[in-house]
PDB file of C-alpha atoms in Angstrom:
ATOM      1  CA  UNK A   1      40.997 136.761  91.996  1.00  0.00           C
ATOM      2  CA  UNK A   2      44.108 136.308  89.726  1.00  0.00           C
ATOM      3  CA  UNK A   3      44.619 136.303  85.460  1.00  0.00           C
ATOM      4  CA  UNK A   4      44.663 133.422  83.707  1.00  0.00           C
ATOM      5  CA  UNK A   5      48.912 132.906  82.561  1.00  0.00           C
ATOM      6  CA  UNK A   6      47.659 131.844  78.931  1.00  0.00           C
ATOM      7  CA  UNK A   7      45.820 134.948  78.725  1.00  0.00           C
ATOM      8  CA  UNK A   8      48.091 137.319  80.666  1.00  0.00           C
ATOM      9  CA  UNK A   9      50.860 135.910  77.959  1.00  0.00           C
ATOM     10  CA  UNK A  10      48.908 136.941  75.206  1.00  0.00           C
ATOM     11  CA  UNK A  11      47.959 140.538  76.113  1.00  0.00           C
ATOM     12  CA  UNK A  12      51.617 141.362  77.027  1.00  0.00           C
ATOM     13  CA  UNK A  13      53.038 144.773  75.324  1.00  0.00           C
ATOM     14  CA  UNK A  14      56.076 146.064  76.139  1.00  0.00           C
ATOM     15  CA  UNK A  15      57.356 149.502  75.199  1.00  0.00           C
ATOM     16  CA  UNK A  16      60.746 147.792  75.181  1.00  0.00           C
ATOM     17  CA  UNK A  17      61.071 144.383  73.258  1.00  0.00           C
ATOM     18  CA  UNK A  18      63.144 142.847  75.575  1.00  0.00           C
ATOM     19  CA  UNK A  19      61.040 143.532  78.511  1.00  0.00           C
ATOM     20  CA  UNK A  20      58.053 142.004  76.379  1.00  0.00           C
ATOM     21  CA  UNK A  21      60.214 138.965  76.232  1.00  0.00           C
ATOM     22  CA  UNK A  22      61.295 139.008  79.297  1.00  0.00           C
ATOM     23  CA  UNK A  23      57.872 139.092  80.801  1.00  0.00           C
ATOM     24  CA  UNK A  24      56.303 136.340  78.634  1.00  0.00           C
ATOM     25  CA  UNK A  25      59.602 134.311  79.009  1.00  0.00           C
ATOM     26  CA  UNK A  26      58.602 134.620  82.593  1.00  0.00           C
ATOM     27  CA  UNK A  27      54.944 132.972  82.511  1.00  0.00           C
ATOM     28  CA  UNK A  28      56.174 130.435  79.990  1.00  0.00           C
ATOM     29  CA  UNK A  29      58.053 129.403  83.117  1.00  0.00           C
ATOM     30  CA  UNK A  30      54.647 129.467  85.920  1.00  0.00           C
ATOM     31  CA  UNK A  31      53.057 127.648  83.238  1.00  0.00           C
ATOM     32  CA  UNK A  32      55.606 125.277  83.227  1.00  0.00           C
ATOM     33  CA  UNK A  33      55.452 124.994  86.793  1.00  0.00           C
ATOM     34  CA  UNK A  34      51.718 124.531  87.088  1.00  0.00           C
ATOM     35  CA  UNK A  35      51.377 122.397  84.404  1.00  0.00           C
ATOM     36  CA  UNK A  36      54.121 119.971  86.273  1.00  0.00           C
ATOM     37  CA  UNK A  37      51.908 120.109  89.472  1.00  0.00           C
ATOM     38  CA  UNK A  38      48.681 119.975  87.881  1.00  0.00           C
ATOM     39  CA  UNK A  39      49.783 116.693  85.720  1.00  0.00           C
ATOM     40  CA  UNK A  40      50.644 114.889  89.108  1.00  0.00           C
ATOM     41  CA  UNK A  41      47.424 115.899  90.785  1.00  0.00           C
ATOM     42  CA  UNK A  42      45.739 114.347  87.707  1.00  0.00           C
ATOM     43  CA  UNK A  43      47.769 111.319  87.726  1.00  0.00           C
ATOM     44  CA  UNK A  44      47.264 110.914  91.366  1.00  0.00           C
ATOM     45  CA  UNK A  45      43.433 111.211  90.878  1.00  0.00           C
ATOM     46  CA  UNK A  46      43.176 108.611  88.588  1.00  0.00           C
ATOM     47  CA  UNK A  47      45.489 106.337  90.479  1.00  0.00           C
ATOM     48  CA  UNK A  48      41.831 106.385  92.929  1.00  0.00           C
ATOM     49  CA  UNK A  49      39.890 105.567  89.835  1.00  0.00           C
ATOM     50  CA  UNK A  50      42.125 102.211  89.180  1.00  0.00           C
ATOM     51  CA  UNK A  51      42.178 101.363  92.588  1.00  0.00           C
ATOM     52  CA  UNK A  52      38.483 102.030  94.011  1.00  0.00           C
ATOM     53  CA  UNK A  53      38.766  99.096  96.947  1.00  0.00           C
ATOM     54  CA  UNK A  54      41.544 100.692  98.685  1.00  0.00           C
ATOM     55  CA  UNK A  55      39.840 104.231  98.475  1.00  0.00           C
ATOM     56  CA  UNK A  56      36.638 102.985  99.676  1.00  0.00           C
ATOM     57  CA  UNK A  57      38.707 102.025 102.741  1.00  0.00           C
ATOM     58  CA  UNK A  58      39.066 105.984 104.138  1.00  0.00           C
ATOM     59  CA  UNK A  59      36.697 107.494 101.314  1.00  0.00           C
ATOM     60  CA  UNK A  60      33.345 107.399  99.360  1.00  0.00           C
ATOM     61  CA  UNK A  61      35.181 106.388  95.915  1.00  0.00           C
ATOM     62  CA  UNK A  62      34.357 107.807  92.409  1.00  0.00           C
ATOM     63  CA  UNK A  63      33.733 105.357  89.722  1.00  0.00           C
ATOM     64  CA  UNK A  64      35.760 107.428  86.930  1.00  0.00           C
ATOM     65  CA  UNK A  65      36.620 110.932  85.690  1.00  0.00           C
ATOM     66  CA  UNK A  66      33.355 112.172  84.078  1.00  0.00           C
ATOM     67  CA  UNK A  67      34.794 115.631  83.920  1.00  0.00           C
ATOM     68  CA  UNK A  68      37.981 117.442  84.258  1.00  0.00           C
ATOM     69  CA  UNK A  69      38.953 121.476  84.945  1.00  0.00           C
ATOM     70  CA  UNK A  70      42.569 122.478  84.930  1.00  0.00           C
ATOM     71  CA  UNK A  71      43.480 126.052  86.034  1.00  0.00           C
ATOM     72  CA  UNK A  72      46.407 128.142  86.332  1.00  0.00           C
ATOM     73  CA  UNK A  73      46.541 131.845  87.695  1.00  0.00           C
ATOM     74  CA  UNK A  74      49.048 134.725  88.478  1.00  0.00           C
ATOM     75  CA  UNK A  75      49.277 137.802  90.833  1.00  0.00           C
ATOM     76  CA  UNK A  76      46.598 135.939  93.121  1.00  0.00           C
ATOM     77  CA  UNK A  77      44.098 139.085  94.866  1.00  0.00           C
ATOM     78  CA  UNK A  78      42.416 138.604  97.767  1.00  0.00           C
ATOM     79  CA  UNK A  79      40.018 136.659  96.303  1.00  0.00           C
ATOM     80  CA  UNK A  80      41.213 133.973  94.962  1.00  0.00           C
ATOM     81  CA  UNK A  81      37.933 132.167  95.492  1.00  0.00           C
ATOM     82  CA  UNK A  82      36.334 133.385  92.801  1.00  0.00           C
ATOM     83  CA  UNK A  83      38.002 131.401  90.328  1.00  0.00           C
ATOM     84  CA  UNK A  84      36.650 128.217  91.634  1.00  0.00           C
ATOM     85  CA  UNK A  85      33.544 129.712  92.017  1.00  0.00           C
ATOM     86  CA  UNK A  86      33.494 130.275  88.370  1.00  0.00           C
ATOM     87  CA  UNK A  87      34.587 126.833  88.059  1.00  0.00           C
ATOM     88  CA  UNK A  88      31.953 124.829  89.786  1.00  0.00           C
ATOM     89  CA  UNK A  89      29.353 126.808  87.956  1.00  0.00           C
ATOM     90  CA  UNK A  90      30.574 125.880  84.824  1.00  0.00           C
ATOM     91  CA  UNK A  91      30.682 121.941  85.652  1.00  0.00           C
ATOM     92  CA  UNK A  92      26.791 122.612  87.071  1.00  0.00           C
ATOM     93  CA  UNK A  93      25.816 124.624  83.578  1.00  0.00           C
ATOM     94  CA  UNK A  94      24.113 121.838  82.197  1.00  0.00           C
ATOM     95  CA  UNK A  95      20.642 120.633  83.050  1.00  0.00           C
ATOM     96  CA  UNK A  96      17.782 122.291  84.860  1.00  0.00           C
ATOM     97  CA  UNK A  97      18.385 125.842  85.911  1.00  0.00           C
ATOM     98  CA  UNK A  98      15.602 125.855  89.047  1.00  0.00           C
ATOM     99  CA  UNK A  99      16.815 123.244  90.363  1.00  0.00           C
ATOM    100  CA  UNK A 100      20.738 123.204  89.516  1.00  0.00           C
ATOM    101  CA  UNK A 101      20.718 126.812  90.719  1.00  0.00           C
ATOM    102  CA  UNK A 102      20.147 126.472  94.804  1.00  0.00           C
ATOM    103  CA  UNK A 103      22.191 123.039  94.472  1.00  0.00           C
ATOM    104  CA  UNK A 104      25.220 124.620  92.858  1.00  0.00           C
ATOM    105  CA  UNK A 105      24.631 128.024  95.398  1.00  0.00           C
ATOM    106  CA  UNK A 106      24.628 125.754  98.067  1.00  0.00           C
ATOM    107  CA  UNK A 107      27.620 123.513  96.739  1.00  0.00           C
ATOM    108  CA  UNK A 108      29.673 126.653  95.888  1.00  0.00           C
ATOM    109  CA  UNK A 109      29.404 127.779  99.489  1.00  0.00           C
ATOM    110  CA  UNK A 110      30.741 124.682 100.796  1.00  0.00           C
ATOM    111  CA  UNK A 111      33.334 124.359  98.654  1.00  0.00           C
ATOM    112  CA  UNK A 112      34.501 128.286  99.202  1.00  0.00           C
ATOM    113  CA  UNK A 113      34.265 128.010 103.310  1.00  0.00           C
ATOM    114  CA  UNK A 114      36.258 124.487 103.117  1.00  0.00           C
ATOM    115  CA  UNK A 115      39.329 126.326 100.571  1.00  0.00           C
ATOM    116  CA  UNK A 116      39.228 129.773 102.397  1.00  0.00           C
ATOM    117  CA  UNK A 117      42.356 129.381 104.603  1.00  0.00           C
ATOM    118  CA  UNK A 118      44.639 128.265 101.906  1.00  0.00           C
ATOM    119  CA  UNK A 119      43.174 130.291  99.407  1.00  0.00           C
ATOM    120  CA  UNK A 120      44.102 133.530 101.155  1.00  0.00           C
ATOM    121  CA  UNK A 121      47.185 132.323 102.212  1.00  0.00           C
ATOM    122  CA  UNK A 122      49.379 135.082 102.226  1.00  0.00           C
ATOM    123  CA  UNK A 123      52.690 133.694 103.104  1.00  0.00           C
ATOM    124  CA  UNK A 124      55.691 133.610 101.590  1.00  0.00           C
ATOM    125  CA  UNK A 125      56.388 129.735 100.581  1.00  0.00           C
ATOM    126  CA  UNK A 126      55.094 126.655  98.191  1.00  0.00           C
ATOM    127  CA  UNK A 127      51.722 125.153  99.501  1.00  0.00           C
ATOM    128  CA  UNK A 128      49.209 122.622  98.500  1.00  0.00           C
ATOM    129  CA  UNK A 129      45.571 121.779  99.558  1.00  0.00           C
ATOM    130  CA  UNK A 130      43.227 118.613  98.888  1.00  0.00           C
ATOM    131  CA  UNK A 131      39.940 118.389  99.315  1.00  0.00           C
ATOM    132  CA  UNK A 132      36.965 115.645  97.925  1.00  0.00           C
ATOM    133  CA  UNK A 133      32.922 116.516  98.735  1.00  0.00           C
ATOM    134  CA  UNK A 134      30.172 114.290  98.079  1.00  0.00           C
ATOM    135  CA  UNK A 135      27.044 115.645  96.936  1.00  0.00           C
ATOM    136  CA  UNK A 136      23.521 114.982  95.410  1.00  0.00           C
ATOM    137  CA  UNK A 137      23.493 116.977  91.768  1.00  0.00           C
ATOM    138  CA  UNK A 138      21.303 115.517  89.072  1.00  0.00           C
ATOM    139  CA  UNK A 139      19.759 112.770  90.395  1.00  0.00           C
ATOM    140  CA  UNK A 140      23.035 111.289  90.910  1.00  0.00           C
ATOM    141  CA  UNK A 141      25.087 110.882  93.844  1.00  0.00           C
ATOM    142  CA  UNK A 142      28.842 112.938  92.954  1.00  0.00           C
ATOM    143  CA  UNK A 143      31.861 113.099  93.986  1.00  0.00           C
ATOM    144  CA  UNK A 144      33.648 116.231  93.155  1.00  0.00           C
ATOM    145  CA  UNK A 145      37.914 116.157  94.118  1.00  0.00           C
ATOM    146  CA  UNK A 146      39.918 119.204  94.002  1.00  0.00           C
ATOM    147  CA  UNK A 147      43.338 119.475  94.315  1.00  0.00           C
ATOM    148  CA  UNK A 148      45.280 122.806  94.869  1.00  0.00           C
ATOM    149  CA  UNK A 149      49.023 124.004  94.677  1.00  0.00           C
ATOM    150  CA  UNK A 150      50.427 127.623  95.477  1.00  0.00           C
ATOM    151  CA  UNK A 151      53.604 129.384  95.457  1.00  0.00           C
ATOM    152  CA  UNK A 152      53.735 132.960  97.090  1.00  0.00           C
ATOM    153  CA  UNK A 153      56.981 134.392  95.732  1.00  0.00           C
ATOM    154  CA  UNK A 154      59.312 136.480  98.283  1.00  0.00           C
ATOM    155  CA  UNK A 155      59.692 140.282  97.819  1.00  0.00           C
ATOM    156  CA  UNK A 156      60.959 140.804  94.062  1.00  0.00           C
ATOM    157  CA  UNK A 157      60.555 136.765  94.516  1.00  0.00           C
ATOM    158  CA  UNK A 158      60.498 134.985  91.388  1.00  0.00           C
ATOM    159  CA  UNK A 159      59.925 138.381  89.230  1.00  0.00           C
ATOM    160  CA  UNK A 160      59.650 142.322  89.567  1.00  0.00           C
ATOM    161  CA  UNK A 161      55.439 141.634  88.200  1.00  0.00           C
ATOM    162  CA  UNK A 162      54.505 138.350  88.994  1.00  0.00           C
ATOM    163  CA  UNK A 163      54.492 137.768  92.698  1.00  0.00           C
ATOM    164  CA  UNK A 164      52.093 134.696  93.459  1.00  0.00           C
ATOM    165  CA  UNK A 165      51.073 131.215  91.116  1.00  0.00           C
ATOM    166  CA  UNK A 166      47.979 129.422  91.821  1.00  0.00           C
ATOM    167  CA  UNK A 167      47.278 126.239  89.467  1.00  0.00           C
ATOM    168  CA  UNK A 168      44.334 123.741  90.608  1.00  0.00           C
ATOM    169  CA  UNK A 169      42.524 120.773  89.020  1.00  0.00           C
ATOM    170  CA  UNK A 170      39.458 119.907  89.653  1.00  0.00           C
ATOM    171  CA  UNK A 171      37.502 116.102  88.535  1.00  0.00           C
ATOM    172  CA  UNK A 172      33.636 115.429  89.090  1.00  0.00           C
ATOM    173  CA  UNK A 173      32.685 111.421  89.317  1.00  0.00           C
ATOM    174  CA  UNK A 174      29.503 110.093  90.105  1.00  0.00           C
ATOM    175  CA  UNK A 175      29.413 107.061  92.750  1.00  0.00           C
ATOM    176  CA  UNK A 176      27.978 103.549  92.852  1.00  0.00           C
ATOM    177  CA  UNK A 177      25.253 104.034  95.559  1.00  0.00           C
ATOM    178  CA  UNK A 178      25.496 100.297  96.507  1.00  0.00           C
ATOM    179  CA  UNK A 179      28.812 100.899  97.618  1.00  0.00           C
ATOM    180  CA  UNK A 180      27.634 103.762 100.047  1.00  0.00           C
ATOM    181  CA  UNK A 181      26.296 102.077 103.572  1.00  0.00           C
ATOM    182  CA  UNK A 182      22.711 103.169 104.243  1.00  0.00           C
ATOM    183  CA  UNK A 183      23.571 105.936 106.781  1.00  0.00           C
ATOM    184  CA  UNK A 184      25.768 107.604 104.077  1.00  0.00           C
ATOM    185  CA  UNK A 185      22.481 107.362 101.467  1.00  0.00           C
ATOM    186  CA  UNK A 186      20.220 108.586 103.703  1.00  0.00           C
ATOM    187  CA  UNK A 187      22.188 111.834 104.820  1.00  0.00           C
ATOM    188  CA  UNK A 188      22.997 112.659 100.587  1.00  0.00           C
ATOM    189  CA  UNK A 189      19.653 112.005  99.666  1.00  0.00           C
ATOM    190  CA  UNK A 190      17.947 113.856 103.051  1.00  0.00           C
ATOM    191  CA  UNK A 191      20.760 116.735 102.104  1.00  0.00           C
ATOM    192  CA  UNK A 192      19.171 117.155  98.624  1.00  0.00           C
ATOM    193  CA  UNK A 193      15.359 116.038  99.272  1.00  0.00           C
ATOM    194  CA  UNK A 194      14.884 117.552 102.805  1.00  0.00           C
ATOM    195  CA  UNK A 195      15.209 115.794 106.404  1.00  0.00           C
ATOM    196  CA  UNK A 196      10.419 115.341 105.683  1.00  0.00           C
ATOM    197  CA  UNK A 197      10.184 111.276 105.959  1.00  0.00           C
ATOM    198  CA  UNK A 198       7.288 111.808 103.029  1.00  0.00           C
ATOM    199  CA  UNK A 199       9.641 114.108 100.772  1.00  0.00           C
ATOM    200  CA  UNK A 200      12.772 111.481 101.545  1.00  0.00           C
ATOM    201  CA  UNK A 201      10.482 108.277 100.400  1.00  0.00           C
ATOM    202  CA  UNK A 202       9.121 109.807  97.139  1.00  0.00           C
ATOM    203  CA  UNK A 203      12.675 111.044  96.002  1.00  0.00           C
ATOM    204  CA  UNK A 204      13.679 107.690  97.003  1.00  0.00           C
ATOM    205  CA  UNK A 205      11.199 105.612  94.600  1.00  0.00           C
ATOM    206  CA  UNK A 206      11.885 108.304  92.018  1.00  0.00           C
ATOM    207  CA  UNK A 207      15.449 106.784  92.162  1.00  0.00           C
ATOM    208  CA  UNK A 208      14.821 103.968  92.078  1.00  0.00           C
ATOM    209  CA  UNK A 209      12.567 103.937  88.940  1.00  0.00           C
ATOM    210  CA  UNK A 210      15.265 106.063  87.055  1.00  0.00           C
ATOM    211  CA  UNK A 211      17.736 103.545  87.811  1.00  0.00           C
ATOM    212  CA  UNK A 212      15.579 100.313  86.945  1.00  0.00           C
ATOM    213  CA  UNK A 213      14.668 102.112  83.648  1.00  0.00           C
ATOM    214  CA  UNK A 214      18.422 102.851  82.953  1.00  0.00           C
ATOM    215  CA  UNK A 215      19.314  99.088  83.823  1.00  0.00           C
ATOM    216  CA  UNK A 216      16.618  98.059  81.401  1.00  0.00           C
ATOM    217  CA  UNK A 217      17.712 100.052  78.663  1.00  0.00           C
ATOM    218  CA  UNK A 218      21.235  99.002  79.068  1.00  0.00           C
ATOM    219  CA  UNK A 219      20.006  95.451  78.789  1.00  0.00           C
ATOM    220  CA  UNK A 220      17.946  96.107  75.737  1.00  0.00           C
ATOM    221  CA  UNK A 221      21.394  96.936  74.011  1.00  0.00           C
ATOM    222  CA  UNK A 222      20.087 100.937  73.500  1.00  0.00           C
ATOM    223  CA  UNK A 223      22.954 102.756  74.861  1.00  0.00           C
ATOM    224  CA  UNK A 224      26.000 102.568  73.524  1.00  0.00           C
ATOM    225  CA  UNK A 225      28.684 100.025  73.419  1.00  0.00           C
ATOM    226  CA  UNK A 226      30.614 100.885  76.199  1.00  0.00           C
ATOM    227  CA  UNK A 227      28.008 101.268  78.926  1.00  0.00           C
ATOM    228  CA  UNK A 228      28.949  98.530  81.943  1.00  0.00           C
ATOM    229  CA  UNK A 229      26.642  97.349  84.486  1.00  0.00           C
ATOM    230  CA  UNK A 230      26.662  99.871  87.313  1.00  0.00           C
TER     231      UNK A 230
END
């Protein structure tokens, strides 16, 4: 799957000192790199945010960042997949385990099968990936972006231990479902209720009570300040 660089730094004993320095001098530098990458994928992501009518152009648009995850690994195995893996179950940890658990299952399935190619890229060279899914988690319609970058080092590459970086970020966002057309809600809420007319119409007024009772208590001034109107 990879180490974490932060942690791989801090476990590093050399016999010889300037090996040890030598070796954490040399994951100060991935870091460095990643961190680079990583901070234009997140600026790039929130470019989206500020500019939802052009994105709901091509895409089903975010409202904001309601969570961020920021990765960075070395010596990538061959599977690399793991790590996000890991990831989406720790953005699904919250909330109801019964029904969370098949949703986030299913969701890190799709999410695997969709990254598979470039995460077992093998190749020698810098690569990146980007990929967005939409999804029903929560009662609320998501949008979860993920953004990828990977450099497979040549032969001795880069350095005699360190032979592959892989840094990704990845930002959860729930979406307005007025601005989804009704063929888009009824294939996210089908996806998550079942394709049964009855089962699709009860999940349906279930919404829709949830979200009148959340308007109303945004109206009656009980949630905090900086609650907008959806």
């Amino acid at each position: 799957m990879g180490q974490v660089i932060s942690a791989i730094r801090e476990s590093v004993r050399e016999a010889d000192k300037i090996a040890e320095e030598k070796a954490k001098q040399d994951l100060d530098i991935l870091q460095k790199l990643v961190d680079s990458k990583l901070n234009q994928f997140q600026h790039e992501l929130n470019e989206r945010f500020l500019n939802p009518d052009a994105t709901s152009k091509t895409q089903v648009p975010g409202i904001r960042a309601l969570r961020w995850e920021r990765r960075s690994l070395t010596n990538i195995s061959d599977k690399p997949a793991d790590s996000i893996g890991d990831t989406v179950d720790q953005f699904f940890s919250a909330g109801g385990e019964n029904t969370s658990k098949a949703v986030k299952e299913g969701f890190k399935g799709v999410v695997k099968t969709a990254l598979n190619v470039f995460l077992s890229n093998t190749e020698v060279g810098e690569f990146n990936e980007e990929k967005f899914f939409v999804y029903m988690v929560h009662n609320t319609i998501i949008r979860v972006d993920v953004k990828l970058w990977r450099w497979n080092f040549a032969g001795e590459g880069f350095s005699s231990k360190y032979k592959s970086v892989l840094g990704y970020v990845m930002c959860i966002s729930a979406v307005d479902p007025s601005k989804l057309h009704t063929a888009e809600f009824i294939y996210l809420i089908s996806e998550y209720a079942g394709d049964e007319e009855e089962n699709v119409n009860k999940y349906i007024e279930t919404m829709q009570k949830m979200y009148a009772a959340a308007r109303k208590m945004k109206q009656n001034g009980r949630i905090a300040d900086y609650a907008k109107e959806d």
